[in-house]
Coordinates of C-alpha atoms in Angstrom, one line a residue:
X81 CA 0.0 -0.1 0.0
X82 CA 3.1 2.3 -0.5
X83 CA 1.5 4.3 -3.3
X84 CA -1.9 4.8 -1.4
X85 CA 0.1 5.9 1.6
X86 CA 2.4 8.3 -0.5
X87 CA -0.9 9.8 -2.1
X88 CA -2.6 10.2 1.3
X89 CA 0.4 11.8 3.1
X90 CA 1.4 14.0 0.3
X91 CA -1.9 15.1 -1.2
X92 CA -5.0 14.0 0.7
X93 CA -3.8 14.9 4.2
X94 CA -2.4 18.3 3.1
X95 CA -5.4 19.3 1.2
X96 CA -7.7 18.4 3.9
X97 CA -5.7 20.4 6.4
X98 CA -5.6 23.4 4.3
X99 CA -9.5 23.1 3.9
X100 CA -9.7 23.0 7.6
X101 CA -7.5 25.9 8.1
X102 CA -9.5 27.8 5.6
X103 CA -12.7 27.0 7.1
X104 CA -11.7 27.9 10.7
X105 CA -10.2 31.3 9.2
X106 CA -13.5 32.1 7.2
X107 CA -15.6 31.4 10.4
X108 CA -13.5 33.6 12.5
X109 CA -13.9 36.5 10.1
X110 CA -17.6 36.1 9.5
X111 CA -18.9 38.1 12.5
X112 CA -16.0 40.6 12.2
X113 CA -16.2 44.2 10.9
X114 CA -17.1 44.1 7.1
X115 CA -14.1 44.5 4.8
X116 CA -14.4 45.9 1.4
X117 CA -18.1 44.7 1.0
X118 CA -21.1 45.9 2.7
X119 CA -22.2 43.9 5.7
X120 CA -24.9 41.7 3.9
X121 CA -22.4 40.9 0.9
X122 CA -19.6 40.3 3.3
X123 CA -21.6 37.4 5.2
X124 CA -23.1 36.2 2.0
X125 CA -19.6 35.8 0.3
X126 CA -18.2 34.3 3.5
X127 CA -21.1 31.6 3.6
X128 CA -20.5 30.8 -0.1
X129 CA -16.8 30.2 0.4
X130 CA -17.5 28.1 3.6
X131 CA -20.0 25.8 1.6
X132 CA -17.6 25.5 -1.4
X133 CA -14.8 24.6 1.0
X134 CA -16.9 21.9 2.7
X135 CA -17.6 20.4 -0.8
X136 CA -13.9 20.6 -1.8
X137 CA -13.0 18.7 1.6
X138 CA -15.6 16.0 0.9
X139 CA -14.3 15.8 -2.7
X140 CA -10.8 15.3 -1.5
X141 CA -11.8 12.4 0.7
X142 CA -13.9 10.8 -2.1
X143 CA -10.9 11.0 -4.4
X144 CA -8.6 9.3 -2.0
X145 CA -11.1 6.5 -1.6
X146 CA -11.5 6.0 -5.2
X147 CA -7.6 5.9 -5.5
X148 CA -7.5 3.2 -2.9
X149 CA -10.1 1.2 -4.9
X150 CA -8.1 1.7 -8.1
X151 CA -5.0 0.3 -6.5
X152 CA -6.5 -2.4 -4.6
X153 CA -8.5 -4.0 -7.4
X154 CA -10.0 -1.5 -9.7
X155 CA -7.2 -1.3 -12.3
X156 CA -6.9 -5.1 -12.3
X157 CA -10.6 -5.4 -13.0
X158 CA -10.4 -2.9 -15.6
X159 CA -7.6 -4.4 -17.4
X160 CA -9.3 -8.0 -17.3
X161 CA -12.4 -6.5 -19.1
X162 CA -10.4 -5.1 -22.1
X163 CA -8.0 -6.5 -24.8
X164 CA -5.2 -4.3 -23.6
X165 CA -2.7 -6.1 -26.0
X166 CA -3.7 -3.8 -28.8
X167 CA -3.3 0.0 -29.3
X168 CA -7.1 0.4 -29.4
X169 CA -7.5 -1.7 -26.3
X170 CA -4.9 0.3 -24.3
X171 CA -6.6 3.6 -25.4
X172 CA -10.0 2.4 -24.3
X173 CA -8.6 1.3 -20.9
X174 CA -7.2 5.0 -20.2
X175 CA -10.6 6.5 -21.6
X176 CA -12.6 4.3 -19.4
X177 CA -10.5 5.1 -16.4
X178 CA -11.0 8.8 -17.1
X179 CA -14.7 8.4 -17.6
X180 CA -15.1 6.5 -14.3
X181 CA -13.0 9.2 -12.5
X182 CA -15.3 12.0 -14.1
X183 CA -18.3 10.2 -12.9
X184 CA -17.3 10.4 -9.4
X185 CA -16.8 14.0 -9.5
X186 CA -20.0 14.7 -11.4
X187 CA -22.1 14.7 -8.3
X188 CA -20.1 17.4 -6.7
X189 CA -20.2 19.6 -9.9
X190 CA -23.9 19.1 -10.1
X191 CA -24.5 20.0 -6.6
X192 CA -22.3 23.1 -6.7
X193 CA -23.8 24.3 -10.0
X194 CA -27.4 23.4 -9.6
X195 CA -27.9 23.7 -5.8
X196 CA -25.2 26.0 -4.2
X197 CA -24.7 28.4 -7.1
X198 CA -28.4 28.7 -7.7
X199 CA -29.0 29.4 -4.0
X200 CA -26.5 32.3 -4.1
X201 CA -28.1 33.7 -7.3
X202 CA -25.3 32.8 -9.7
X203 CA -26.5 29.8 -11.7
X204 CA -29.1 30.6 -14.4
X205 CA -29.4 27.5 -16.3
X206 CA -31.2 24.3 -15.2
X207 CA -30.3 20.6 -15.2
X208 CA -31.0 20.4 -19.0
X209 CA -28.1 22.9 -19.7
X210 CA -25.9 21.2 -17.2
X211 CA -26.4 17.8 -18.8
X212 CA -25.8 19.1 -22.3
X213 CA -22.5 20.8 -21.1
X214 CA -21.6 17.5 -19.4
X215 CA -22.2 15.3 -22.5
X216 CA -20.3 17.8 -24.6
X217 CA -17.3 17.6 -22.2
X218 CA -17.3 13.8 -22.3
X219 CA -17.5 13.9 -26.1
X220 CA -14.5 16.1 -26.1
X221 CA -12.7 13.8 -23.8
X222 CA -13.6 10.9 -26.0
X223 CA -12.5 12.6 -29.2
X224 CA -9.4 14.8 -28.3
X225 CA -8.4 12.6 -25.3
X226 CA -8.7 9.6 -27.4
X227 CA -6.3 10.9 -30.0
X228 CA -3.7 12.0 -27.6
X229 CA -3.9 8.9 -25.7
X230 CA -3.7 6.6 -28.8
X231 CA -0.6 8.6 -29.8
X232 CA 1.0 8.3 -26.3
X233 CA 0.4 4.5 -26.3
X234 CA 2.1 4.0 -29.5
X235 CA 5.1 6.1 -28.5
X236 CA 5.6 4.4 -25.1
X237 CA 5.3 0.9 -26.9
X238 CA 7.5 1.7 -29.7
X239 CA 10.2 4.4 -28.8
X240 CA 13.1 4.2 -26.4
X241 CA 13.3 7.3 -24.1
X242 CA 9.7 7.8 -25.0
X243 CA 9.1 10.6 -22.5
X244 CA 11.1 13.1 -24.8
X245 CA 8.9 12.3 -27.7
X246 CA 5.7 12.3 -25.5
X247 CA 6.5 15.7 -24.2
X248 CA 6.8 17.1 -27.8
X249 CA 3.4 15.8 -28.7
X250 CA 2.0 16.9 -25.4
X251 CA 3.5 20.4 -26.0
X252 CA 1.9 20.7 -29.4
X253 CA -1.4 19.5 -28.1
X254 CA -1.4 22.2 -25.4
X255 CA -0.5 25.0 -27.8
X256 CA -2.9 23.5 -30.3
X257 CA -5.8 23.6 -27.8
X258 CA -5.1 27.0 -27.2
X259 CA -5.2 28.0 -30.8
X260 CA -8.5 26.3 -31.4
X261 CA -10.2 27.0 -28.3
X262 CA -11.7 30.5 -29.1
X263 CA -13.0 29.5 -32.5
X264 CA -13.7 25.8 -32.3
X265 CA -14.1 24.6 -28.6
X266 CA -15.7 27.5 -26.8
X267 CA -18.5 28.0 -29.3
X268 CA -19.6 24.6 -28.4
X269 CA -20.6 25.9 -25.1
X270 CA -21.5 29.5 -25.6
X271 CA -22.6 31.7 -28.3
X272 CA -20.3 34.6 -29.5
X273 CA -21.6 37.7 -31.2
X274 CA -19.7 40.8 -32.4
X275 CA -20.0 43.7 -30.0
X276 CA -22.9 45.9 -31.2
X277 CA -22.0 48.9 -29.1
X278 CA -20.1 51.0 -31.8
X279 CA -18.9 53.6 -29.2
X280 CA -17.4 51.0 -26.9
X281 CA -16.0 48.8 -29.7
X282 CA -14.2 52.0 -31.2
X283 CA -12.8 52.6 -27.6
X284 CA -11.7 49.0 -27.3
X285 CA -10.1 49.2 -30.9
X286 CA -8.2 52.3 -29.9
X287 CA -7.0 50.7 -26.9
X288 CA -5.8 47.6 -28.6
X289 CA -4.1 49.8 -31.5
X290 CA -2.3 51.7 -28.7
X291 CA -0.4 48.6 -27.4
X292 CA 0.0 46.8 -30.9
X293 CA -2.5 44.1 -30.0
X294 CA -4.1 42.5 -33.3
X295 CA -7.2 40.4 -32.9
X296 CA -9.9 39.0 -35.1
X297 CA -12.6 40.8 -33.4
X298 CA -14.4 41.9 -30.1
X299 CA -17.1 39.4 -29.2
X300 CA -19.9 39.3 -26.5
X301 CA -20.4 35.8 -24.9
X302 CA -23.8 34.7 -23.5
X303 CA -22.6 34.1 -20.2
X304 CA -25.8 35.0 -18.4
X305 CA -27.5 31.9 -19.7
X306 CA -25.4 29.8 -17.3
X307 CA -23.9 32.3 -14.7
X308 CA -24.4 35.8 -13.3
X309 CA -20.6 36.3 -12.7
X310 CA -18.7 39.0 -14.6
X311 CA -15.5 38.6 -16.7
X312 CA -13.5 39.5 -19.8
X313 CA -10.6 37.9 -21.4
X314 CA -8.4 37.5 -24.4
X315 CA -8.8 34.1 -26.0
X316 CA -6.4 32.2 -28.4
X317 CA -2.9 32.7 -29.6
X318 CA -1.5 34.4 -32.6
X319 CA -4.1 35.2 -35.2
X320 CA -6.9 33.4 -33.4
X321 CA -6.8 36.1 -30.6
X322 CA -10.2 37.4 -29.7
X323 CA -11.5 40.0 -27.2
X324 CA -14.2 38.4 -25.2
X325 CA -16.7 40.2 -23.0
X326 CA -19.2 38.4 -20.9
X327 CA -22.8 39.9 -21.5
X328 CA -23.1 40.3 -17.8
X329 CA -20.1 42.6 -17.7
X330 CA -21.7 45.0 -20.2
X331 CA -24.9 45.0 -18.1
X332 CA -23.3 46.0 -14.9
X333 CA -19.9 47.6 -15.5
X334 CA -19.5 51.2 -16.9
X335 CA -17.5 51.9 -20.1
X336 CA -14.4 53.3 -18.2
X337 CA -14.1 50.2 -16.0
X338 CA -14.6 47.8 -18.9
X339 CA -11.6 49.6 -20.7
X340 CA -9.7 49.4 -17.4
X341 CA -10.2 45.6 -17.2
X342 CA -9.2 45.1 -20.8
X343 CA -6.2 47.3 -20.2
X344 CA -5.3 45.0 -17.3
X345 CA -5.5 42.1 -19.9
X346 CA -3.5 43.9 -22.4
X347 CA -0.7 44.2 -19.7
X348 CA -0.5 40.4 -19.8
X349 CA -0.3 40.4 -23.6
X350 CA 2.3 43.1 -23.5
X351 CA 4.5 41.3 -20.9
X352 CA 4.0 37.9 -22.8
X353 CA 2.6 36.4 -19.6
X354 CA 0.5 33.9 -21.4
X355 CA 3.7 32.4 -23.0
X356 CA 5.6 32.6 -19.7
X357 CA 3.0 30.7 -17.7
X358 CA 2.8 28.1 -20.6
X359 CA 6.5 27.5 -20.2
X360 CA 6.1 26.8 -16.6
X361 CA 3.3 24.4 -17.3
X362 CA 5.2 22.6 -19.9
X363 CA 8.1 22.4 -17.5
X364 CA 6.0 20.7 -15.0
X365 CA 4.7 18.3 -17.7
X366 CA 8.2 17.5 -18.7
X367 CA 9.3 16.8 -15.0
X368 CA 6.1 14.7 -14.5
X369 CA 7.1 12.6 -17.6
X370 CA 10.5 12.1 -16.4
X371 CA 9.3 10.7 -13.1
X372 CA 6.7 8.5 -14.7
X373 CA 9.3 7.0 -17.1
X374 CA 11.4 5.9 -14.0
X375 CA 8.8 4.5 -11.9
X376 CA 9.7 1.2 -10.2
X377 CA 8.1 -2.0 -11.1
X378 CA 6.9 -2.7 -7.5
X379 CA 4.3 0.4 -8.0
X380 CA 2.7 -1.6 -10.9
X381 CA 2.8 -4.8 -8.8
X382 CA 1.0 -3.0 -6.0
X383 CA -1.9 -2.4 -8.3
X384 CA -1.8 -6.2 -9.6
X385 CA -1.1 -5.1 -13.3
X386 CA 2.0 -5.3 -15.3
X387 CA 3.9 -2.2 -16.6
X388 CA 2.5 -1.4 -20.0
X389 CA 1.6 1.8 -22.0
X390 CA -1.7 2.0 -20.6
X391 CA -0.9 1.5 -17.0
X392 CA 2.1 4.0 -17.3
X393 CA -0.4 6.6 -18.7
X394 CA -2.9 5.9 -15.8
X395 CA -0.1 6.5 -13.2
X396 CA 0.7 9.6 -15.0
X397 CA -2.7 10.9 -14.5
X398 CA -2.8 9.5 -10.9
X399 CA 0.7 11.2 -9.9
X400 CA 0.0 14.5 -11.7
X401 CA -2.3 15.4 -8.6
X402 CA 0.1 15.0 -5.9
X403 CA 3.0 16.5 -7.8
X404 CA 0.9 19.2 -9.5
X405 CA -0.2 20.1 -5.8
X406 CA 3.3 21.1 -4.9
X407 CA 3.9 22.9 -8.3
X408 CA 0.7 25.2 -7.9
X409 CA 2.5 27.6 -5.2
X410 CA 5.2 28.2 -7.8
X411 CA 2.8 28.7 -10.6
X412 CA 0.6 30.9 -8.2
X413 CA 3.6 33.1 -7.2
X414 CA 4.5 34.0 -10.7
X415 CA 0.8 34.5 -11.5
X416 CA 0.0 36.8 -8.6
X417 CA 3.4 38.8 -9.6
X418 CA 1.9 39.0 -13.2
X419 CA -1.4 40.4 -11.9
X420 CA 0.4 43.2 -10.0
X421 CA 2.3 44.2 -13.3
X422 CA -1.0 43.9 -15.4
X423 CA -2.6 46.2 -12.9
X424 CA 0.0 48.8 -13.3
X425 CA -0.1 48.6 -17.1
X426 CA -3.9 48.9 -17.3
X427 CA -3.9 51.8 -14.9
X428 CA -1.5 53.6 -17.1
X429 CA -3.7 53.0 -20.2
X430 CA -6.9 54.3 -18.2
X431 CA -6.5 55.4 -14.7
X432 CA -5.7 53.8 -11.3
X433 CA -9.3 54.8 -10.2
X434 CA -11.1 53.3 -13.1
X435 CA -9.2 50.0 -12.7
X436 CA -9.7 50.1 -8.8
X437 CA -13.5 50.5 -9.2
X438 CA -13.6 47.8 -11.7
X439 CA -12.0 45.3 -9.4
X440 CA -14.4 46.4 -6.6
X441 CA -17.3 45.8 -8.9
X442 CA -16.0 42.3 -9.9
X443 CA -15.5 41.3 -6.3
X444 CA -18.9 42.4 -5.4
X445 CA -20.8 41.0 -8.2
X446 CA -18.9 37.7 -8.2
X447 CA -19.6 37.3 -4.5
X448 CA -15.9 36.8 -3.8
X449 CA -15.0 36.8 -0.1
X450 CA -12.0 39.3 0.0
X451 CA -10.0 37.5 2.8
X452 CA -8.2 34.2 2.9
X453 CA -5.7 32.4 5.0
X454 CA -2.2 33.2 4.0
X455 CA -1.2 29.5 3.5
X456 CA -4.4 28.7 1.6
X457 CA -3.7 31.6 -0.6
X458 CA -0.3 30.5 -1.4
X459 CA -1.6 27.2 -2.7
X460 CA -4.8 28.2 -4.4
X461 CA -4.9 31.9 -5.3
X462 CA -3.6 32.9 -8.8
X463 CA -4.6 36.7 -8.0
X464 CA -3.4 38.7 -5.2
X465 CA -6.0 39.7 -2.5
X466 CA -8.1 42.6 -3.6
X467 CA -6.8 45.1 -0.8
X468 CA -3.2 44.3 -1.9
X469 CA -4.1 45.3 -5.5
X470 CA -6.0 48.4 -4.3
X471 CA -3.0 49.6 -2.1
X472 CA -0.6 48.9 -5.1
X473 CA -2.8 51.2 -7.1
X474 CA -3.0 53.9 -4.4
X475 CA -6.8 53.3 -4.2
X476 CA -7.2 51.7 -0.9
X477 CA -9.6 54.3 0.3
X478 CA -12.2 53.2 -2.3
X479 CA -12.7 49.9 -0.5
X480 CA -14.2 51.7 2.4
X481 CA -16.8 53.5 0.2
X482 CA -18.5 50.3 -0.3
X483 CA -19.2 49.5 3.3
X484 CA -22.2 50.6 5.2

């Protein structure tokens, strides 16, 4: 049971401890003086964070139990059901493994989306939309995942030092997915229409021209059919880049603040943050492949299966969680640093106050609790705390204007 013990000690236990630390922190803050938000919004955001963390805690426990089942007898049973001596059989083995994993996480996703998010006024779609999204996600897993797994299986079975070639294929897949996402994948889930507000469109275009950002259009996404949260982003790489505005953002954020948010996103573009973060992710992927390529035979024997292309890929998937858990603080550190720099860039394009007001509106409308335990933040936060960002913009005084 050495692998199960390793997984429990280095992933399950730390994640559960972080959840407990965060839950205690949130409960101690609940009845304190409101911070950034007004009293009602402050308590509502705290309640939302507490419920989400409890769900996460339970999900972590279920994941560990499922891992224990896989290692004890699950992988052995799965292998006995499929002709894994062929490329197709090996591919089906991994796909079925992923499908079963997804099925166990589905109840948590459904409860959060259909019950909790609805209770707090976020979720707009019903069970029909949720099922449609789930089916589309499974089909994408079957098609795109199946192709990648098939290629990986062949490489592992036929090429010495397979990890280097698998890295090249994986890197191309990640880059290709980013290229295809805005034009082929995202439209499967949402409708994108050109921005009709000519004044805003011209102002956005002027902003893009100022920093040399070339896109194939400014589009509005029908986010409101699913969710009430606000957001805007730049999707794609190279010629596929698009400016995406949530329709909820247009309804609730004034023009100056929208431009400030886009200015912040342009800061990421100007500093090549997307490519820098991609290099970090690919570095993690390469290290993971090196570790998987040198796993001891005893690990496969513990799961009662032989070392083979499909079992190697399954252990790659299983080990990505504990190894990735300790990689996230590194990724988070650079991400938070990038956010500060993007804030400064966006503020120069518009104004410090316009960006600060936009950030405050986003926190309020998205029901984001503005406080978190420092240790928890190091692991899970990709953005700095709002107050720290306001201080960096010399606009901390605006935070107290929202309180009553």
